[in-house]
XYZ file of C-alpha atoms in Angstrom:
237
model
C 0.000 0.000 0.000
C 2.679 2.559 1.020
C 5.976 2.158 -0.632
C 9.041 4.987 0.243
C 6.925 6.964 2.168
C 8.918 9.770 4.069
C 8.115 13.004 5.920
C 8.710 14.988 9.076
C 6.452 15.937 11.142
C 6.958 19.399 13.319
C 6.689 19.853 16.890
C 3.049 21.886 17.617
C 1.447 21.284 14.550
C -1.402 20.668 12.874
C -1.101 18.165 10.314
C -3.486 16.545 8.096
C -3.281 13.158 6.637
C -5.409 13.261 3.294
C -6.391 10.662 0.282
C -8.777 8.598 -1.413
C -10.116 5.563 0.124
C -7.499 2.728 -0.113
C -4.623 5.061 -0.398
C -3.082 4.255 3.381
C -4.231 6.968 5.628
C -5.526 4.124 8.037
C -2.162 1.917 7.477
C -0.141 4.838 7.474
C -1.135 6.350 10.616
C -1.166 2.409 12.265
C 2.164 2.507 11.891
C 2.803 5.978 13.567
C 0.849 5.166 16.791
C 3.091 1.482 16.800
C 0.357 -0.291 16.149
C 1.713 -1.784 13.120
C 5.589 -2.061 12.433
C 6.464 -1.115 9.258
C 8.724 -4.065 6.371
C 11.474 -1.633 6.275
C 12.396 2.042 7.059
C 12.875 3.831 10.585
C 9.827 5.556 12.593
C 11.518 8.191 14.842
C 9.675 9.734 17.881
C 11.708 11.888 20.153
C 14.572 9.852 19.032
C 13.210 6.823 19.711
C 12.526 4.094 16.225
C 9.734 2.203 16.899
C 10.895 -0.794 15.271
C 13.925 -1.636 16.772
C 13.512 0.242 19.822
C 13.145 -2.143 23.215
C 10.119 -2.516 24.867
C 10.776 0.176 27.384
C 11.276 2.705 25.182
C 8.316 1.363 23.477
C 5.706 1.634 26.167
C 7.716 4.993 26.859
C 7.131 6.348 23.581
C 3.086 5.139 23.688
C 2.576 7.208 26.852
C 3.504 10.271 24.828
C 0.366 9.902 22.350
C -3.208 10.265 22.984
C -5.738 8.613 20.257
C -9.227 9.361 19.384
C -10.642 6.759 17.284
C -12.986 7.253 14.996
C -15.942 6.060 16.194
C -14.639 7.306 19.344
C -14.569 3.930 20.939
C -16.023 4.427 24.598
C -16.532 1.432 26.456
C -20.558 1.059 26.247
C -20.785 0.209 29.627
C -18.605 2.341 31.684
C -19.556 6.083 32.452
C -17.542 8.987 31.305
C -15.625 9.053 34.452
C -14.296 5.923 34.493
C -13.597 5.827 30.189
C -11.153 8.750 30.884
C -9.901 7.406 34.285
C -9.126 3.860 32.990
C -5.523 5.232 30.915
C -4.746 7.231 34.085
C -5.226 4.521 36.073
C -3.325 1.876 34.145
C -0.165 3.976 33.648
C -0.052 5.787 36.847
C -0.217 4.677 40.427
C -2.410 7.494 41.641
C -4.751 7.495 44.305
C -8.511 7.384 43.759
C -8.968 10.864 44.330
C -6.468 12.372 42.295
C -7.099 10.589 39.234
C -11.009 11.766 40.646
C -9.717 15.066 39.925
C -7.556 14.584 36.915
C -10.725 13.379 35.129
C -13.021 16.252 36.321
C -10.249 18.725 34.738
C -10.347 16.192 31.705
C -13.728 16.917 30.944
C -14.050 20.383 31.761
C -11.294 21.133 29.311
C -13.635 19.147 26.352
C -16.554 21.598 27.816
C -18.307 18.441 29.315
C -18.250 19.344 33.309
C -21.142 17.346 35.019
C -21.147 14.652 32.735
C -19.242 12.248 34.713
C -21.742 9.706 35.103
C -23.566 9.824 31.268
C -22.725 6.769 29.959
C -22.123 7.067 26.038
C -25.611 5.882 24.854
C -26.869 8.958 26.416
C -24.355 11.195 24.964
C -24.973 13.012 21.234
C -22.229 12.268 18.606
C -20.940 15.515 19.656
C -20.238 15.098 22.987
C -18.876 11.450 22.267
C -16.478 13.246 20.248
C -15.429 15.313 22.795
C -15.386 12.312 25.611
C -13.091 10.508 22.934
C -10.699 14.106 23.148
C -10.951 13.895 27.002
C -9.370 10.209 27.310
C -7.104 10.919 24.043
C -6.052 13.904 26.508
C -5.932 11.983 29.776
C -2.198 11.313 30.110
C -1.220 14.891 28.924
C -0.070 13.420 25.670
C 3.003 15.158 23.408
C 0.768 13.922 20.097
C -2.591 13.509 19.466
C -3.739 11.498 16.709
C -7.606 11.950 15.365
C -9.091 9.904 12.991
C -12.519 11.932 11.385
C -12.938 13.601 14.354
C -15.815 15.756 12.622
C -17.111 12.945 10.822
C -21.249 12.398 10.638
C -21.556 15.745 12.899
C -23.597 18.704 11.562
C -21.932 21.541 10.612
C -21.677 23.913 13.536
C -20.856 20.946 16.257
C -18.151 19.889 13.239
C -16.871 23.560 13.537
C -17.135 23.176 17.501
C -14.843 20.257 17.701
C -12.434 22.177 15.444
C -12.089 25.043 17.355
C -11.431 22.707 20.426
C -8.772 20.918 18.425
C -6.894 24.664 17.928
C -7.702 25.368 21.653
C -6.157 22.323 22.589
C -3.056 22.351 20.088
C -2.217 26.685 21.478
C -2.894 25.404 25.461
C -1.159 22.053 25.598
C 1.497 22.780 22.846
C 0.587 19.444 21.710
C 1.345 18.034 17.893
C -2.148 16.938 16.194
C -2.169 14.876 13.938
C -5.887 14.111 11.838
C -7.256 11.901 9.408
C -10.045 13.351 7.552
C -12.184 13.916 4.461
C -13.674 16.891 5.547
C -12.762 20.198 3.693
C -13.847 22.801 5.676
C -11.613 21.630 8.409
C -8.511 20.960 6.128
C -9.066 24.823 5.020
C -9.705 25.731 8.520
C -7.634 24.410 11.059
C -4.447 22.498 9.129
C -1.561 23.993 9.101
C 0.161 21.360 6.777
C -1.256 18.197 5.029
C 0.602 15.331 3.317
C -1.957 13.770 0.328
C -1.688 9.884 -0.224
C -2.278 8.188 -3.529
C -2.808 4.605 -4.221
C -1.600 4.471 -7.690
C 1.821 5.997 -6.656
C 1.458 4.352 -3.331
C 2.966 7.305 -1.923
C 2.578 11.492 -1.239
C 1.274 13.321 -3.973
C 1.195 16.408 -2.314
C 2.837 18.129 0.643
C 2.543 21.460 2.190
C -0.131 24.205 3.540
C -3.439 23.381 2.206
C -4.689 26.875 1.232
C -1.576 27.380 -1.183
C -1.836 23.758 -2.744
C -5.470 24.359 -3.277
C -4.894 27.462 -5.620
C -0.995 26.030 -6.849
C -0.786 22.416 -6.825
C 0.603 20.702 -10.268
C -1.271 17.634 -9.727
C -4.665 17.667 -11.180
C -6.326 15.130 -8.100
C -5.064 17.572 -5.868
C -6.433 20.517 -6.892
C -9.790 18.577 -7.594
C -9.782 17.536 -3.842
C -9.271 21.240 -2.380
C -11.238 22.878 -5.021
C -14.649 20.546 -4.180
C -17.570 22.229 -2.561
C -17.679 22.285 0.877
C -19.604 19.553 2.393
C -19.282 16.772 -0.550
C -18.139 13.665 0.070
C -14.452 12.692 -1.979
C -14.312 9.157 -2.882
C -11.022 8.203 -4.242
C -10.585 8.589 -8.297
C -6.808 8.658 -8.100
């Protein structure tokens, strides 16, 4: 699927992973949360190359990032509380009532205060979304990694979520890192994308998404950025 891939990515940015369905956004970022180890190459966090790095330096590096899945992925029958408590709880040895308190500030900061006990049936797709952010943010992580965190929302929670992302990216310093179709946030909150393309099996496209939109020589790119706002982009590379 990916063959040479290479790229940096910059301390406190916004990044964007972009492409056509099938083109390796999902393998791709896999690989850069160590979920996958790549054939061949080097993956280089804060010096550290997740595969050929020791475990130590493994579970080390995974401490550092913060994920929020898709489909957020809140366990169904745990409450908000204890969703965002259980990574806090696992990697720390904190007592009860400071990881109490670490997960009150958790939510608050994801504009959720008071919803410690909702379980996620009884949350909006919104607020799911932002329970995902508060467990991706529980352990203070250097990188955050979103996959379609506006996906399936309406257009002024999508907006909503985005300007948490920025709020979250100036306060914490963080890097962010997001998978997405979405244009209005790729024009509105990336500061950089990398494109993907399944035919070359590698980047098509590389830099801030406002200039590519208007300068780009590659015809899929500027097809991608161009569409209306709100359509759906499937593939044709």
């Amino acid at each position: 699927i990916l063959d040479n891939v290479s790229f940096d990515v910059f301390k406190g940015e916004i990044l964007f992973v972009l492409g056509g369905s099938g083109c390796g956004k999902t393998t791709l970022i896999r690989h850069l949360m160590g979920l996958d180890r790549p054939a061949s190459g080097h993956i280089i966090i804060d010096g550290i190359d997740l595969r050929s790095c020791n475990q130590a330096d493994f579970i080390k590096t995974l401490k550092k990032i913060g994920i929020l899945f898709q489909g957020s992925a809140l366990f169904g029958s745990m409450s908000l509380a204890q969703n965002i408590a259980l990574p806090i709880q696992e990697a720390t040895g904190l007592s009860a009532e400071a990881v109490h308190d670490l997960v009150r500030m958790k939510l608050c900061r994801v504009d959720l205060a008071g919803f410690e006990n909702y379980l996620p049936h009884e949350l909006s797709g919104g607020m799911k979304k932002r329970a995902g952010l508060a467990r991706a943010l529980a352990l203070n992580p250097k990188i955050l990694f979103l996959d379609e965190p506006t996906a399936g929302l309406d257009p002024i929670i999508a907006s909503e979520i985005d300007e948490l992302i920025l709020k979250i990216n100036k306060h914490s310093g963080a890097t962010v890192i997001v998978v997405t179709h979405e244009l209005y946030s790729i024009l509105s909150i990336a500061e950089r994308i990398i494109m993907l393309d399944k035919n070359s099996k590698g980047i098509i496209a590389e830099g801030n998404p406002i200039f590519l939109k208007e300068h780009s020589d590659h015809p899929y790119v500027r097809k991608f950025l161009n569409r209306p706002i709100g359509s759906a982009s499937h593939g044709g590379e």
